[in-house]
mmCIF file of C-alpha atoms in Angstrom:
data_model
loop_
_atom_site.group_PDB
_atom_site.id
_atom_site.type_symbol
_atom_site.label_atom_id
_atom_site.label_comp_id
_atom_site.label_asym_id
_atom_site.label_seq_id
_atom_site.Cartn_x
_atom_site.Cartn_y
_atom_site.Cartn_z
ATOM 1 C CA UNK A 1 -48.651 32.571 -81.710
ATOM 2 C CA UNK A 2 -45.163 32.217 -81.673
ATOM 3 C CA UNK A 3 -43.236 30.089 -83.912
ATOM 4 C CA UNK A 4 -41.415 26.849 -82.453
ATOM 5 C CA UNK A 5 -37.978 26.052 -83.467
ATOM 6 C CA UNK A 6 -37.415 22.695 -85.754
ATOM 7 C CA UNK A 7 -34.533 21.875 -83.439
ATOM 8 C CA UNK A 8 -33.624 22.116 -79.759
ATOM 9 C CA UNK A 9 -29.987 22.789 -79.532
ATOM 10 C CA UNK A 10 -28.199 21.408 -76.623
ATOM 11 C CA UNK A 11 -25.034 22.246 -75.106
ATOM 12 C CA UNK A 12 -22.015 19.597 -75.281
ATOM 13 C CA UNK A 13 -21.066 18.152 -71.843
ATOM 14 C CA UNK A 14 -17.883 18.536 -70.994
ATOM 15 C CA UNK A 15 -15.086 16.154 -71.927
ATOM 16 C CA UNK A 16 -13.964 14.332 -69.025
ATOM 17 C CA UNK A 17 -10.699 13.198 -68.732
ATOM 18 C CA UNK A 18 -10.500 9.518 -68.023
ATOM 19 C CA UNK A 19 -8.742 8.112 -64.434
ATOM 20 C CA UNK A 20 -5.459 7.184 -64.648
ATOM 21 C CA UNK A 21 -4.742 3.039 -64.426
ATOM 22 C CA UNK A 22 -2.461 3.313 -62.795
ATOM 23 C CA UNK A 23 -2.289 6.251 -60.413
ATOM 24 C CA UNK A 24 0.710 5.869 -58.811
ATOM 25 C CA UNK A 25 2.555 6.662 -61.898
ATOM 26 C CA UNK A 26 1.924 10.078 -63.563
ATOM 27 C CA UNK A 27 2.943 10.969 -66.626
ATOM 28 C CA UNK A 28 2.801 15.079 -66.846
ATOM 29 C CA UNK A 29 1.191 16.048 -69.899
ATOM 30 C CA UNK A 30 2.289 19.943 -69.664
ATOM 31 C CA UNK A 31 1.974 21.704 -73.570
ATOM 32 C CA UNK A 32 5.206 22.012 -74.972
ATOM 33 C CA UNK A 33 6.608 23.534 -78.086
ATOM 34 C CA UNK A 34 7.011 20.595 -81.036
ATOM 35 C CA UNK A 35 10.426 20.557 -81.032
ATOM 36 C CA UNK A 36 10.823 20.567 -77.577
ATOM 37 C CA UNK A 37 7.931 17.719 -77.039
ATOM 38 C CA UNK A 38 10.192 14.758 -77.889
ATOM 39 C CA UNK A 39 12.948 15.426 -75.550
ATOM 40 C CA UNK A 40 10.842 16.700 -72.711
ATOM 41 C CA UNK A 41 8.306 13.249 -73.160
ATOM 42 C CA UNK A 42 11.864 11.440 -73.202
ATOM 43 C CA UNK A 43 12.818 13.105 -69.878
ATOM 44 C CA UNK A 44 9.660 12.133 -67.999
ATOM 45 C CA UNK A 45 10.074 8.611 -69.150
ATOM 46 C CA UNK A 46 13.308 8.560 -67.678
ATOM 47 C CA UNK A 47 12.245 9.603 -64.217
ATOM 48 C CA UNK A 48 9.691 7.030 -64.482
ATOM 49 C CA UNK A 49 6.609 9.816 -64.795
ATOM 50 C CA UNK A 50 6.257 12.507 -63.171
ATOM 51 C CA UNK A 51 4.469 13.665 -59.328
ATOM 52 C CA UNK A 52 3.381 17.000 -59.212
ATOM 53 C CA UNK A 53 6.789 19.584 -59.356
ATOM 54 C CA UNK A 54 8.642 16.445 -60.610
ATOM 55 C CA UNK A 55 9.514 14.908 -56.944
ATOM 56 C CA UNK A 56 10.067 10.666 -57.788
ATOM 57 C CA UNK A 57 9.354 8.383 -55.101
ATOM 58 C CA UNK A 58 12.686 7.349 -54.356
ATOM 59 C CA UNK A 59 12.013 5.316 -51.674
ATOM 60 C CA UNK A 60 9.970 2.753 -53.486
ATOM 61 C CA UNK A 61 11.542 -1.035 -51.977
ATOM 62 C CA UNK A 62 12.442 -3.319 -54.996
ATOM 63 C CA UNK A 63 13.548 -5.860 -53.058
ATOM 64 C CA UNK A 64 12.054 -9.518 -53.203
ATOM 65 C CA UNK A 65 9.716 -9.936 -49.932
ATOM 66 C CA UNK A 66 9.461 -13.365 -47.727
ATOM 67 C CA UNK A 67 5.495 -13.779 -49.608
ATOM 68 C CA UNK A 68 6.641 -12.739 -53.212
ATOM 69 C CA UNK A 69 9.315 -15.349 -53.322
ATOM 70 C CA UNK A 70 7.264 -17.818 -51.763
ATOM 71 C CA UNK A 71 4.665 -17.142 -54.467
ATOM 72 C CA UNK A 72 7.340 -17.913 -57.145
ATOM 73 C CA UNK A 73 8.225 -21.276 -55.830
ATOM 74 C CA UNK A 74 4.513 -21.927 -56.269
ATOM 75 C CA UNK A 75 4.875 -20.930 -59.596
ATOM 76 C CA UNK A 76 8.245 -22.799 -60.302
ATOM 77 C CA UNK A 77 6.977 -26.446 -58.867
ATOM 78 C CA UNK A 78 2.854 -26.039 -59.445
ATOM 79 C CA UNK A 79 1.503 -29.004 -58.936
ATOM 80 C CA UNK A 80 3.271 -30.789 -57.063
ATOM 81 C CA UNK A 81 1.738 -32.334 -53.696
ATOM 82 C CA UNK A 82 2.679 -30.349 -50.477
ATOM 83 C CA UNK A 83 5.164 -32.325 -48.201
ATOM 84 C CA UNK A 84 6.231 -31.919 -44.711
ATOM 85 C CA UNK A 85 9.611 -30.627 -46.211
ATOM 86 C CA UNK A 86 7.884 -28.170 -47.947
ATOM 87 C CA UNK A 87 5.646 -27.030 -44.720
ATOM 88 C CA UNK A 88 8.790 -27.232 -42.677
ATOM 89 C CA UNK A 89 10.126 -24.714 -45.271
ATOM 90 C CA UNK A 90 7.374 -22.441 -45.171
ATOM 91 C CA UNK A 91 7.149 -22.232 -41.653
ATOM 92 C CA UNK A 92 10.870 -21.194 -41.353
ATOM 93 C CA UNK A 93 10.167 -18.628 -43.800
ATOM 94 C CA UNK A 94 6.621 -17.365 -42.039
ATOM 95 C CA UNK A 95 8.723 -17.449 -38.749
ATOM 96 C CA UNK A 96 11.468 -15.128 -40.485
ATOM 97 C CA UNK A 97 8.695 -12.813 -41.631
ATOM 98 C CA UNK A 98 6.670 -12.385 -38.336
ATOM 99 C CA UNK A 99 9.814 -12.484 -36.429
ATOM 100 C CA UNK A 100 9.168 -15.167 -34.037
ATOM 101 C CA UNK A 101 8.501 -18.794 -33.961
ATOM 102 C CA UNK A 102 5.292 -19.013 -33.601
ATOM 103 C CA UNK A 103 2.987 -19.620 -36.529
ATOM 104 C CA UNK A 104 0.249 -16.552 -37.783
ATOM 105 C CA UNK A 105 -2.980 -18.262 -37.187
ATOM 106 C CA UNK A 106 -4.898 -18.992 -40.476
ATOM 107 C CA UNK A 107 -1.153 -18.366 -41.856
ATOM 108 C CA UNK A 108 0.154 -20.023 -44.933
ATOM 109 C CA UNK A 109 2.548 -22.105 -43.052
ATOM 110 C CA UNK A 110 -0.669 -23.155 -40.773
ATOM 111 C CA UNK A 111 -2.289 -24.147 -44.514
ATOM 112 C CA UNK A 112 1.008 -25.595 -45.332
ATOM 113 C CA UNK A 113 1.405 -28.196 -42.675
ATOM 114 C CA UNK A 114 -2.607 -29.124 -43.339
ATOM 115 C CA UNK A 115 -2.071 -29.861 -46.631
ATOM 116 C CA UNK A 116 1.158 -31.751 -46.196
ATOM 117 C CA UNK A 117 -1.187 -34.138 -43.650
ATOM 118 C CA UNK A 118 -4.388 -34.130 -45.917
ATOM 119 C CA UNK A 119 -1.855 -35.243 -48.484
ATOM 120 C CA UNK A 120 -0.205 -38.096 -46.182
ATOM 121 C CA UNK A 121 -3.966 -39.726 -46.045
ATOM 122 C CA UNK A 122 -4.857 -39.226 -49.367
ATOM 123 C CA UNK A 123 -5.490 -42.518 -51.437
ATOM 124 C CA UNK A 124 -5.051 -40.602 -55.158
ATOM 125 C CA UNK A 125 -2.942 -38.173 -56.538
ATOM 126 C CA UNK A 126 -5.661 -35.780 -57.745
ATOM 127 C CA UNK A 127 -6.822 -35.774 -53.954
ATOM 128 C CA UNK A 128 -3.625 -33.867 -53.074
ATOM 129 C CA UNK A 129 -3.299 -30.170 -52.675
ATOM 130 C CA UNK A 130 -0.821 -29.029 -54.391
ATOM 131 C CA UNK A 131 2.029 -26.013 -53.569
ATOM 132 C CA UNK A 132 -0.399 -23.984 -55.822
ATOM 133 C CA UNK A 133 -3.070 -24.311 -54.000
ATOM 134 C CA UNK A 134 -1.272 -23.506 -50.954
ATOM 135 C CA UNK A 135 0.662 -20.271 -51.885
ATOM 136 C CA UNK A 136 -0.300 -18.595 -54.897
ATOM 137 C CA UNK A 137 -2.103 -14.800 -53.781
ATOM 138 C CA UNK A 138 -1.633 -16.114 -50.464
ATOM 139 C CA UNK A 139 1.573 -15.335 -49.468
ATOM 140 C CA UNK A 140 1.970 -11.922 -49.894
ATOM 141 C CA UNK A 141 -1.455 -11.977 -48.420
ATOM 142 C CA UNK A 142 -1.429 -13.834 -45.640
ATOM 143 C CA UNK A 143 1.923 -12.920 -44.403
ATOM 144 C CA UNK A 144 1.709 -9.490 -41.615
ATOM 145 C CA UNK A 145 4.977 -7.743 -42.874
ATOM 146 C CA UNK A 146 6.945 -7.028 -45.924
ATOM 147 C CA UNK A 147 10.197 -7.797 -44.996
ATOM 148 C CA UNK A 148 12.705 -8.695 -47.426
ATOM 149 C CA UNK A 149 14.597 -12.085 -48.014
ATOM 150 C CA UNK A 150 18.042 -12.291 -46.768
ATOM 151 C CA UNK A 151 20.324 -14.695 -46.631
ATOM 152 C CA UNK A 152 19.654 -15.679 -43.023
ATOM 153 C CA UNK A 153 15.911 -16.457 -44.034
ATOM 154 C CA UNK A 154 16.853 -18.540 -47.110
ATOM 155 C CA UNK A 155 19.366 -20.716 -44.746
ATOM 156 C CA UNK A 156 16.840 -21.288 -41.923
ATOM 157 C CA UNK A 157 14.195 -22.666 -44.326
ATOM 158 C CA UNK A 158 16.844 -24.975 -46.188
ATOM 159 C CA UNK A 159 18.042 -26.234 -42.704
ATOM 160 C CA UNK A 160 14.004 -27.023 -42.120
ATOM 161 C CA UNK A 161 13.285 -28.509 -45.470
ATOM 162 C CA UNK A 162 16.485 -30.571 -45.415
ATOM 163 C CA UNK A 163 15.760 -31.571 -41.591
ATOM 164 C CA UNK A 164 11.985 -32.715 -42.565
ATOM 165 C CA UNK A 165 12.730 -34.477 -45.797
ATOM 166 C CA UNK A 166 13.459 -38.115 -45.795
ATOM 167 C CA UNK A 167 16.269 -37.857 -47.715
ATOM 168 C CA UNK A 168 17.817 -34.901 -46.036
ATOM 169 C CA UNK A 169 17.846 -32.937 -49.176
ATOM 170 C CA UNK A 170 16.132 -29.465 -50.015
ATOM 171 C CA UNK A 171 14.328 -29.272 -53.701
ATOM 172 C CA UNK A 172 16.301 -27.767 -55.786
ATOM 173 C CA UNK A 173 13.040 -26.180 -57.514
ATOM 174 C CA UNK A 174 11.363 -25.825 -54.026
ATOM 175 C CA UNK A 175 10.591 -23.322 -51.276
ATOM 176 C CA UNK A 176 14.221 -22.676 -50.194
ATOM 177 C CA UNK A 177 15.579 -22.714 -53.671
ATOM 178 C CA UNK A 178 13.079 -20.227 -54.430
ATOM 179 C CA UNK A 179 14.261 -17.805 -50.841
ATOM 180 C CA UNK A 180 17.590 -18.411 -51.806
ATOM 181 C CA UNK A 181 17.427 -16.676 -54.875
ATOM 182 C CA UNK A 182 15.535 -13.733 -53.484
ATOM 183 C CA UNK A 183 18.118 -13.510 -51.001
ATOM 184 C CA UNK A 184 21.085 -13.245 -53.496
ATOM 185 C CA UNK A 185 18.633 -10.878 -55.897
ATOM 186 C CA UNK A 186 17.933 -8.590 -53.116
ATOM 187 C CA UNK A 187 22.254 -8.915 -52.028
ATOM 188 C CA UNK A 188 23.018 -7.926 -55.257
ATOM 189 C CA UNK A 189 20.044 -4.959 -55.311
ATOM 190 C CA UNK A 190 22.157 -3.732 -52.047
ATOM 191 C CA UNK A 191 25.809 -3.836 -53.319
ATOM 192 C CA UNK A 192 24.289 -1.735 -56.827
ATOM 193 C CA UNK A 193 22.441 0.934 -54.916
#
């Protein structure tokens, strides 16, 4: 009879390596002498990680887009009730993005110009939707293209909200406030590159 052994031994698996979080940025983890790991982590950093032989995405758009800006006037005035000033605005801006005057269906400009009329009828403030509820994740969402803000779109929703508002102003926190300073970010992106 032949003697059984007191313990099984079992290979280790293998380490894995865990999946990047962000995969579009690489960070090259080559072996590197010590004194040469500092300056060669420093250059990597510099050329925002590394792609396989080095290459950087250079083509990478940092300007502001039609839904990201519209997203950050949601975040600048929150809560406050949608008004037809406010749809008029978005719908200039939607226009801009699609290139064309009429309105994506199911758009946010469409959801816009609800709100502003489900808020005309409402009979309490808590009833209202609010500019939040409107645009935030839905712009960049909703909206077909990513085409930047420019000057043009920022003046054709001012010229809507002002038009639609009963006092003929635009909000200086609002929806065309908000394109306008895309539009002088992204200006100012274009005269530094």
């Amino acid at each position: 009879m032949e003697a059984r052994p007191s313990r099984i031994e079992c290979p280790e698996p293998p380490k894995q390596q865990p999946e990047p979080r962000n995969p579009g940025r690489v960070l090259a983890t080559e072996r590197v002498a010590p004194r040469d790991a500092t300056e060669s982590l420093r250059e990597q950093l510099a050329r925002g990680g590394s792609r396989p032989g080095g290459a950087v995405d250079e083509t990478y758009d940092t300007r502001v887009k039609i839904g990201e800006a519209l997203e950050g006037s949601a975040r600048a005035i929150g809560d406050k009730p949608v008004e037809p000033s406010d749809a008029a605005a978005i719908r200039a801006a939607e226009a801009s993005a699609v290139g064309g005057a009429a309105a994506v269906p199911g758009g946010v400009a469409e959801r816009a110009q609800d709100a502003a009329a489900a808020n005309a009828r409402a009979k309490r403030g808590e009833d209202k939707v609010t500019m939040t509820d409107v645009l935030t994740w839905e712009a960049t969402m909703k909206l077909p293209t990513g085409k930047a803000v420019t000057s043009e779109v920022a003046a054709a929703a001012a010229a809507a909200e002002a038009a639609n508002d009963p006092r003929g102003r635009t909000n200086p926190r609002g929806v065309s406030a908000a394109l306008d300073m895309a539009a002088k970010h992204n200006s100012e992106q274009e005269r530094s590159s």
